[in-house]
Coordinates of C-alpha atoms in Angstrom, one line a residue:
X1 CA 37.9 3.0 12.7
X2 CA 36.0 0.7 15.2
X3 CA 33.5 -1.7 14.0
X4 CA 30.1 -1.1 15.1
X5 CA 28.2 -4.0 15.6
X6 CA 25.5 -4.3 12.9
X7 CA 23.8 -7.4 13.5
X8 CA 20.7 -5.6 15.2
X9 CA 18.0 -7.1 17.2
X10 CA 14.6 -5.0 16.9
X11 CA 11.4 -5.5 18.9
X12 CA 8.5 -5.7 17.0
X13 CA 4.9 -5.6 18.7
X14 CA 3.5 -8.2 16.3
X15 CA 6.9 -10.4 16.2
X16 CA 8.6 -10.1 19.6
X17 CA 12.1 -10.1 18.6
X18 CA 13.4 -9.6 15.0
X19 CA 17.1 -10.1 14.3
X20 CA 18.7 -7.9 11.3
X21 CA 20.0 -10.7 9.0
X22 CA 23.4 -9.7 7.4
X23 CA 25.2 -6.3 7.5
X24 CA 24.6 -5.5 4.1
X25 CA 20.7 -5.7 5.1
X26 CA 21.3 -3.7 8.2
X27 CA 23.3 -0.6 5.7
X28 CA 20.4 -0.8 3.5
X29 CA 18.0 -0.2 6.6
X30 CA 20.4 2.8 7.2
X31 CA 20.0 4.3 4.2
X32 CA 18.1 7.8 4.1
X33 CA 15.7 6.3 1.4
X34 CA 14.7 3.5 3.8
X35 CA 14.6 5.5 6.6
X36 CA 12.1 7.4 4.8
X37 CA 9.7 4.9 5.4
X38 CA 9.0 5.8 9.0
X39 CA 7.1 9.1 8.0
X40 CA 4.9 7.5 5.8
X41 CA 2.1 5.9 7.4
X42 CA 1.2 2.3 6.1
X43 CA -3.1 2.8 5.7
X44 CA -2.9 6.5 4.5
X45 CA -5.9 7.9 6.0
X46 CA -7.4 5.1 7.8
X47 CA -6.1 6.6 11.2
X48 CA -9.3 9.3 10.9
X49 CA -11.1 5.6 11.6
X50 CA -8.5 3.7 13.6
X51 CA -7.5 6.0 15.6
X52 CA -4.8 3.2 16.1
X53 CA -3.2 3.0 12.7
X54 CA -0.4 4.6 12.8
X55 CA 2.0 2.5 11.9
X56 CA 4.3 2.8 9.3
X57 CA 5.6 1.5 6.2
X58 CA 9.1 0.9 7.7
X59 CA 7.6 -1.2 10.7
X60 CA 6.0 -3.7 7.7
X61 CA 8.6 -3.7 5.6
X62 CA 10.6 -5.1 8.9
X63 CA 8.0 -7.4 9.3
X64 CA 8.2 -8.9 5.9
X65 CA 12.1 -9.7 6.0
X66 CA 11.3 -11.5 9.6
X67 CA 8.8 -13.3 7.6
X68 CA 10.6 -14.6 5.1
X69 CA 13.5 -15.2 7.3
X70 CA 11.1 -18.0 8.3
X71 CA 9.8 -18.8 4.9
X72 CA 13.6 -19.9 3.7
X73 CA 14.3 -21.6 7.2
X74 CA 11.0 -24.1 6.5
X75 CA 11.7 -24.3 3.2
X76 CA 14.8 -25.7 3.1
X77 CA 13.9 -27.7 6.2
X78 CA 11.5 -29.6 3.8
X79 CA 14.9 -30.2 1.4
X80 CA 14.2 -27.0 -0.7
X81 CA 17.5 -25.5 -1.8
X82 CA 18.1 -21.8 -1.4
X83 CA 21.2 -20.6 -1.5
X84 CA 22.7 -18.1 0.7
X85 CA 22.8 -15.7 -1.7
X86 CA 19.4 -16.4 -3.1
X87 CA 18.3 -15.7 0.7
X88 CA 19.8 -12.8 1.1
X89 CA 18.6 -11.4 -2.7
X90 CA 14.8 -12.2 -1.0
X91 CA 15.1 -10.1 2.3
X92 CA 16.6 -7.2 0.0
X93 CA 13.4 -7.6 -2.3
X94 CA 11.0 -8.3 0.1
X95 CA 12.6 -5.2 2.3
X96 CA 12.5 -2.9 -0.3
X97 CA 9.2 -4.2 -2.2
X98 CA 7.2 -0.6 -0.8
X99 CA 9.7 1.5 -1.2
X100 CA 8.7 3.6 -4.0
X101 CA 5.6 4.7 -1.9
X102 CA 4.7 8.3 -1.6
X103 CA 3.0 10.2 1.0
X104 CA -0.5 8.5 1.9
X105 CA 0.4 6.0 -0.3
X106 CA -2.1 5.8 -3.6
X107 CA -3.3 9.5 -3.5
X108 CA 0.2 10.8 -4.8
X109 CA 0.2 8.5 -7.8
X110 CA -3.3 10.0 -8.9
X111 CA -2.4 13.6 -8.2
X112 CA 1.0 14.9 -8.1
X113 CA 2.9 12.0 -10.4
X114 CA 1.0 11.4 -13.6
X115 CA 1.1 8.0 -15.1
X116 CA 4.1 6.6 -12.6
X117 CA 2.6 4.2 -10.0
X118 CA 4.7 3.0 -6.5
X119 CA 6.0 -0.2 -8.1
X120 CA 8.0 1.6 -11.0
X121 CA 9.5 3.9 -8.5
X122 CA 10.3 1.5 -6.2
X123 CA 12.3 -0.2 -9.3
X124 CA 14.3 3.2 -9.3
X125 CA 14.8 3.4 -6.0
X126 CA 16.3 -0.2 -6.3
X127 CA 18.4 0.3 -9.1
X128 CA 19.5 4.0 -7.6
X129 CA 20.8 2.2 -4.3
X130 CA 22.3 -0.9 -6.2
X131 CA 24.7 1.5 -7.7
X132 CA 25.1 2.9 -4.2
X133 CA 25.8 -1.0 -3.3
X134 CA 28.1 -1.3 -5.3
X135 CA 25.1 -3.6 -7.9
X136 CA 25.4 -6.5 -4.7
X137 CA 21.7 -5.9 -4.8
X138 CA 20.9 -7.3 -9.0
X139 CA 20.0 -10.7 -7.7
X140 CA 17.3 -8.9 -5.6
X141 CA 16.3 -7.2 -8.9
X142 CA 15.9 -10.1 -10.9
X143 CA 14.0 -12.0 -8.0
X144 CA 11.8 -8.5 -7.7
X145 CA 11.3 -8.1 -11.5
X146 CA 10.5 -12.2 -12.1
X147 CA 13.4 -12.6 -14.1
X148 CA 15.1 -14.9 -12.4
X149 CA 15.0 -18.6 -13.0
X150 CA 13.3 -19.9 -10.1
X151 CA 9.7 -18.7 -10.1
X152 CA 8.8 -19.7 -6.8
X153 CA 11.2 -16.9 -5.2
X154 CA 9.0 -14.5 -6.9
X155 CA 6.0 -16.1 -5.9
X156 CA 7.5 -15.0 -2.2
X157 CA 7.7 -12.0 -2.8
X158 CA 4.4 -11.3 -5.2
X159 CA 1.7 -13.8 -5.3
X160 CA -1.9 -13.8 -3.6
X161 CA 0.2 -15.7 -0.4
X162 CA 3.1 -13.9 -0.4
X163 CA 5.2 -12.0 2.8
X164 CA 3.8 -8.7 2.0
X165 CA 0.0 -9.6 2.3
X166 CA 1.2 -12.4 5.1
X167 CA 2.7 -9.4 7.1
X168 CA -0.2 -6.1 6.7
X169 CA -3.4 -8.1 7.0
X170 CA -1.9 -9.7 10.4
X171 CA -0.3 -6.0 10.7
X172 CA -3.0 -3.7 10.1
X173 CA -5.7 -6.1 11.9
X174 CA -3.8 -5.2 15.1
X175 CA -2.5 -1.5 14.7
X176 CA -6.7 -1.2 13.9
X177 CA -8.0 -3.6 16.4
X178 CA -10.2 -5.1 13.3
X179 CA -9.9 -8.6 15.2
X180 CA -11.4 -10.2 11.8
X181 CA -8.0 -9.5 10.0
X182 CA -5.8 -11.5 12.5
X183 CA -4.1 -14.2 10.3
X184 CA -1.9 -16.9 11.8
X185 CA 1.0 -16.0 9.8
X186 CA 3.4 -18.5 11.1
X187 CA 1.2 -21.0 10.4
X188 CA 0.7 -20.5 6.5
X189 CA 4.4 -20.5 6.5
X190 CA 4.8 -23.5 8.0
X191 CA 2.7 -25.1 5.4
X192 CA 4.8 -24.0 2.8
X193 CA 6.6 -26.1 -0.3
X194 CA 7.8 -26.1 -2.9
X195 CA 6.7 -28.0 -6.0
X196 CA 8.2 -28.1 -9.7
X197 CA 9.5 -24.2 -9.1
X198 CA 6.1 -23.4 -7.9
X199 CA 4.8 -22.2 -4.4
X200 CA 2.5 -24.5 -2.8
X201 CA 0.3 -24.9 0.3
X202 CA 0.4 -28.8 2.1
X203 CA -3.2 -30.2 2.4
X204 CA -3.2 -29.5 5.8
X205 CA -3.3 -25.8 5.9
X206 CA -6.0 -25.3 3.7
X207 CA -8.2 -24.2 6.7
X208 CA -5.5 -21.7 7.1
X209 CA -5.4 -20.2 3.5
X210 CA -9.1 -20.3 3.8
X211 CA -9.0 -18.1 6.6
X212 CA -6.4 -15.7 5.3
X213 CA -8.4 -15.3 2.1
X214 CA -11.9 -14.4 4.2
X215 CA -9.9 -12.3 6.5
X216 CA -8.4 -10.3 3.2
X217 CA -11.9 -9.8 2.1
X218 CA -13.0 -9.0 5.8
X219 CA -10.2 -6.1 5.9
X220 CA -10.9 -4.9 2.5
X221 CA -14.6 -4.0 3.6
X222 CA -14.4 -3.0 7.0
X223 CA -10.9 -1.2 6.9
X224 CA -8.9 -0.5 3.3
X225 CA -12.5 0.4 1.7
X226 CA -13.9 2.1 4.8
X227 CA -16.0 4.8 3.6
X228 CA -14.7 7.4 5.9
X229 CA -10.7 6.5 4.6
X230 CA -12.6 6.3 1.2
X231 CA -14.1 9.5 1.0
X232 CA -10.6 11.1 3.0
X233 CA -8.3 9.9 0.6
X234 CA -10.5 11.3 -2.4
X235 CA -10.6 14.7 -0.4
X236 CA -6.7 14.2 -0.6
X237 CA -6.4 13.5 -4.3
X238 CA -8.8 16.6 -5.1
X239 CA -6.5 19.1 -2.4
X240 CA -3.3 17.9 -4.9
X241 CA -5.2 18.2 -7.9
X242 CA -6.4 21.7 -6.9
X243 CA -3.1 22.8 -5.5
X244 CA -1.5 22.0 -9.1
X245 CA -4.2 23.9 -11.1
X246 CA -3.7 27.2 -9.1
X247 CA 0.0 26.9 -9.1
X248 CA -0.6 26.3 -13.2
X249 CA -2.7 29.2 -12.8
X250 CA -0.1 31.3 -11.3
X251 CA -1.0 31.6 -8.1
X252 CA 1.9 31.1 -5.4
X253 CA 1.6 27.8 -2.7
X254 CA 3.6 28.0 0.4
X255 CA 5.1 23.8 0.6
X256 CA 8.0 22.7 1.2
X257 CA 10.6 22.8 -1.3
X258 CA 9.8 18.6 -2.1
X259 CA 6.4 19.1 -2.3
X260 CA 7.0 22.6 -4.4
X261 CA 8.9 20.6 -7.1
X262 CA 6.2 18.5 -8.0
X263 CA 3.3 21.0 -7.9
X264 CA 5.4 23.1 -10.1
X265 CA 6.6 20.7 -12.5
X266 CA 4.6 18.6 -14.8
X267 CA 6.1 15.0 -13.9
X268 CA 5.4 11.3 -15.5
X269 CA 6.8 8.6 -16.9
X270 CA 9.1 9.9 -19.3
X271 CA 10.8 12.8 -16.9
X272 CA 11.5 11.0 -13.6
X273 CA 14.7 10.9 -13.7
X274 CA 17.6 10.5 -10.9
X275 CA 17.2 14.0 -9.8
X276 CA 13.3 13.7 -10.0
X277 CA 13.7 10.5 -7.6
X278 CA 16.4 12.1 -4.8
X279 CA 13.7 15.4 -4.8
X280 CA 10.7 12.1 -4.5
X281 CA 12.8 10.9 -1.7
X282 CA 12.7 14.1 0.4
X283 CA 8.6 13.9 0.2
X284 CA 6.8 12.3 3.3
X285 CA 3.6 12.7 5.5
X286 CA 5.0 15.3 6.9
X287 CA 5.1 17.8 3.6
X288 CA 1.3 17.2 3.0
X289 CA 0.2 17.6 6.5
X290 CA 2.1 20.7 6.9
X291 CA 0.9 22.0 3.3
X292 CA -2.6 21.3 4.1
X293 CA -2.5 23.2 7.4
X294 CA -1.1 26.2 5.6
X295 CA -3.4 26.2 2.9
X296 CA -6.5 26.2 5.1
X297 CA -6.0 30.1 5.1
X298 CA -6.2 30.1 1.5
X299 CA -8.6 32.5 -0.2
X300 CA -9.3 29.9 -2.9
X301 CA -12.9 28.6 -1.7
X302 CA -12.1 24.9 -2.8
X303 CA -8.3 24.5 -1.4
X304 CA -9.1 26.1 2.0
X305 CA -12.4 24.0 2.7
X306 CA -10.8 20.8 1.4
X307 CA -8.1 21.5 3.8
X308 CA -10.2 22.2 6.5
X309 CA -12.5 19.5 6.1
X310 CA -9.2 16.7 6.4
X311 CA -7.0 18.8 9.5
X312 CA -10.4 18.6 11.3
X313 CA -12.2 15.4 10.1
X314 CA -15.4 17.2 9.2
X315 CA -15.4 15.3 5.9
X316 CA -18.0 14.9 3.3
X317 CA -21.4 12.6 3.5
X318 CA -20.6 9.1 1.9
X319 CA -23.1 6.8 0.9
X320 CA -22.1 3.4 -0.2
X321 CA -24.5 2.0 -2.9
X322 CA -25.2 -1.6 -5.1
X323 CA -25.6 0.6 -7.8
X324 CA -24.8 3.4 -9.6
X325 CA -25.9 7.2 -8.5
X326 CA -27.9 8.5 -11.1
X327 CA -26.2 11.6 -13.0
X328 CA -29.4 13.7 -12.2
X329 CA -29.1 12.9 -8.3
X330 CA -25.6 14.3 -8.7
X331 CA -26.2 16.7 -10.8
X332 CA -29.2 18.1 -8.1
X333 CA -26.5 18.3 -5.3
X334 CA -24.2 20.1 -7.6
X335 CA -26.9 22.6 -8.4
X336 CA -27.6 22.9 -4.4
X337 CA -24.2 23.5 -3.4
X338 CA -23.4 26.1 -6.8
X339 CA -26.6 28.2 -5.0
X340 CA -25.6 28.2 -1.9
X341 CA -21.9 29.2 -2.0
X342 CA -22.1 31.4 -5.0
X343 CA -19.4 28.8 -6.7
X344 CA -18.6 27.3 -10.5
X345 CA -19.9 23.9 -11.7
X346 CA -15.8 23.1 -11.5
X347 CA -15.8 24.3 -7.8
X348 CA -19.1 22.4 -7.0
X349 CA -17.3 19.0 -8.7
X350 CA -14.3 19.2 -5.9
X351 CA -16.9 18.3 -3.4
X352 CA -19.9 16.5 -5.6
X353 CA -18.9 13.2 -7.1
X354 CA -19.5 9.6 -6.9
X355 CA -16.6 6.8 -8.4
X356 CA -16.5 3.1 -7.7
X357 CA -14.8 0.5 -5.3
X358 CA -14.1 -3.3 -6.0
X359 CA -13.0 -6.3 -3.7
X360 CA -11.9 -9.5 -5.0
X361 CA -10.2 -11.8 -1.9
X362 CA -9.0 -14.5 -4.6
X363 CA -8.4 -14.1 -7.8
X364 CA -8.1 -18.4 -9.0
X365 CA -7.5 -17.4 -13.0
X366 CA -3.7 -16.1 -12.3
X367 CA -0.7 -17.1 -10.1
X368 CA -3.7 -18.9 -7.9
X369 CA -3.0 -20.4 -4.3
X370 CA -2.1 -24.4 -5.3
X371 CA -2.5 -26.9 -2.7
X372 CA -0.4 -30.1 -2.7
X373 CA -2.9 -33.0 -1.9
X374 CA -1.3 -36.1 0.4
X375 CA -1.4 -38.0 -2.9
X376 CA 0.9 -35.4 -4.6
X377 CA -1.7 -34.1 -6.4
X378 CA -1.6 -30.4 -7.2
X379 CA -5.5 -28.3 -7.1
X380 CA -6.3 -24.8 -6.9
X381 CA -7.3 -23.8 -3.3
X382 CA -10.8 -22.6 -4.1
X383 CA -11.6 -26.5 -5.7
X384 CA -9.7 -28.0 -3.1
X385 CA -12.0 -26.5 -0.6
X386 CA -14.9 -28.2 0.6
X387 CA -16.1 -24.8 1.4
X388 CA -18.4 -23.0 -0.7
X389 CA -17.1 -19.3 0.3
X390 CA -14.2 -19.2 -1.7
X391 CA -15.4 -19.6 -5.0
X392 CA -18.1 -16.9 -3.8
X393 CA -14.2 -14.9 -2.6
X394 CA -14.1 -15.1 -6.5
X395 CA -16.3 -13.3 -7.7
X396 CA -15.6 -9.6 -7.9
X397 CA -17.7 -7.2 -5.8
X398 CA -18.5 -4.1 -7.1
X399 CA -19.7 -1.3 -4.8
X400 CA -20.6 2.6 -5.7
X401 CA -20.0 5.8 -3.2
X402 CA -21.6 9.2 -3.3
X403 CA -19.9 12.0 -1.5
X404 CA -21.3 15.2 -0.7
X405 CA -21.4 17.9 1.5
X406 CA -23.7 17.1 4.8
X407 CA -25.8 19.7 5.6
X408 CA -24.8 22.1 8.1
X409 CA -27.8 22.9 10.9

């Protein structure tokens, strides 16, 4: 049997060139559960917006190892000692951190799956393929988990300056063109260190972390809390939701035989097992698109116009508010749209509701962003700042949306 050559070279629009580390990496890339990362789409919805964004979960999970490539390379540069098998146990986690996403990302985990959120699968996914890698991937576990000794490998992988969030903002600023999320990356990494088994930022790139932390708010606002992807992805919840009460009902759903599994089974925590997660694997973008498309034909009032109102972007009014909709303003819209269609309170609620959205950029009182001072000192970024933003990137904002039908001329 010849040897193929697996020490790949991608090209990445954001990168240029990323080289596949080790073999081992490079089978894991190959591996059908990976691979199922190129159909799901990174921002969910947010294309109906950017018509740009595209991209895909595999493209940032790429990104991230090619990040923390660099992370180890300053890092020991500046006499930090990784070893080789500790570096190759962070580009497995860091590769494999999204995996347990769904299709459109947070909508499955509110709909189809009750109760089991992306991280936990992705934990199953891990431990699945670990048996498949003959468990060379448990030092990537215990790094993943936090269970290893050495915090600050963690802190990589899962902290408020970690590869993940150093790779989407810079990621999803340019798949979007939202010019207001483009980090320098490279930068914060070079200013990286280690200190007492924690993460640290040198002095000198507090300008840096400032930035990221304004652009992370920046992005949150103008793209991952966008009210058109806001009010798209709750038409998306309410399409699953609706889906599983007719099927509950008895009514028969053409999907595809993934998708079928989880509408006609009542799955959470306790009943996800291995044959649960290799059915979980088969589900993509793909499944829901092509369900929705079907289902527009549907004589059920509520699935067919959800459908229709997400194939062809002729969503519901939004309104983004400082405060809360009043129950009788709500209740006055339902009442409108239960006259005019001849439809249930229930029916009426599919397309009548109002919910919340909050943005913190920083949050200082856990695993906060520490910057080591010239003196050795150690301060949390938002003191260390002369700038009075970031304690106002604190504070939690706390917006309210309305969504209702717009009225048709």
């Amino acid at each position: 049997m010849t040897s193929t050559n697996k020490l790949k070279i991608l090209n990445d629009p954001i990168y240029g060139f990323i080289t596949i580390p080790s073999e081992r990496i490079f089978s894991i890339i190959e591996h059908p559960y990976f691979q199922r990362l190129r159909r799901i789409s990174q921002m969910g919805m947010s294309y109906l917006v950017y018509p740009g964004a595209h991209h895909t979960r595999f493209h940032h999970a790429i990104g991230c190892v090619h990040l923390m490539q660099k992370a180890v390379q300053i890092l020991r540069h500046k006499g930090v000692i990784i070893s080789e098998a500790e570096e190759e146990a962070l580009q497995i986690a860091i590769l494999l951190h999204d995996i347990g996403h769904g299709p459109f990302s947070h909508a499955m985990e509110h709909s189809i799956v009750e109760g089991v959120d992306h991280e936990s699968i992705s934990l199953l996914f891990m431990e699945e393929m670990n048996r498949d890698f003959n468990q060379s991937l448990t030092l990537a576990l215990q790094i993943f988990r936090g269970t290893y000794n050495r915090r600050f490998l963690n802190q990589l992988i899962s902290s408020q300056l970690d590869m993940d969030r150093l790779d989407y903002l810079k990621r999803d600023s340019f798949y979007t063109g939202a010019a207001e999320g483009n980090i320098n990356s490279e930068r914060l990494i070079t200013m990286l260190n280690v200190v007492k088994d924690d993460l640290v930022i040198e002095e000198k790139g507090i300008y840096s972390v400032e930035k990221f932390l304004v652009a992370r708010r920046l992005m949150y606002w103008q793209v991952y809390l966008h009210k058109t992807s806001l009010v798209a992805e709750q038409l998306l919840i309410r399409v699953l939701k609706r889906a599983k009460e007719l099927v509950e009902k008895g009514e028969k759903l053409n999907a595809s035989k993934a998708l079928s599994y989880f509408l006609y089974n009542k799955i959470g925590p306790e009943n996800f097992s291995s044959e649960t997660l290799s059915i979980f694997a088969r589900l993509d973008d793909y499944d829901i698109i092509s369900a929705m498309k079907e289902w527009q034909d549907h004589e059920d009032f509520v699935l067919s116009n959800l459908c229709n109102m997400i194939i062809n972007r002729d969503l519901l009014k939004v309104k983004i508010k400082k405060k809360k909709p009043s129950v009788a303003k709500l209740e006055k819209r339902r009442k409108a749209l239960q006259e005019k269609e001849n439809i249930s309170a229930i029916e009426a609620d599919y397309f009548v509701f109002s919910g919340e959205v909050t943005n913190t950029a920083y949050k200082s009182e856990n695993n906060n962003i520490n910057i080591l001072h010239k003196n050795g000192k150690i301060s949390d970024v938002a003191k260390a700042s002369d700038q009075l933003n970031l304690k106002a990137l604190s504070k939690t904002v706390v917006k309210y949306y309305i969504c209702y039908p717009k009225a048709k001329h």
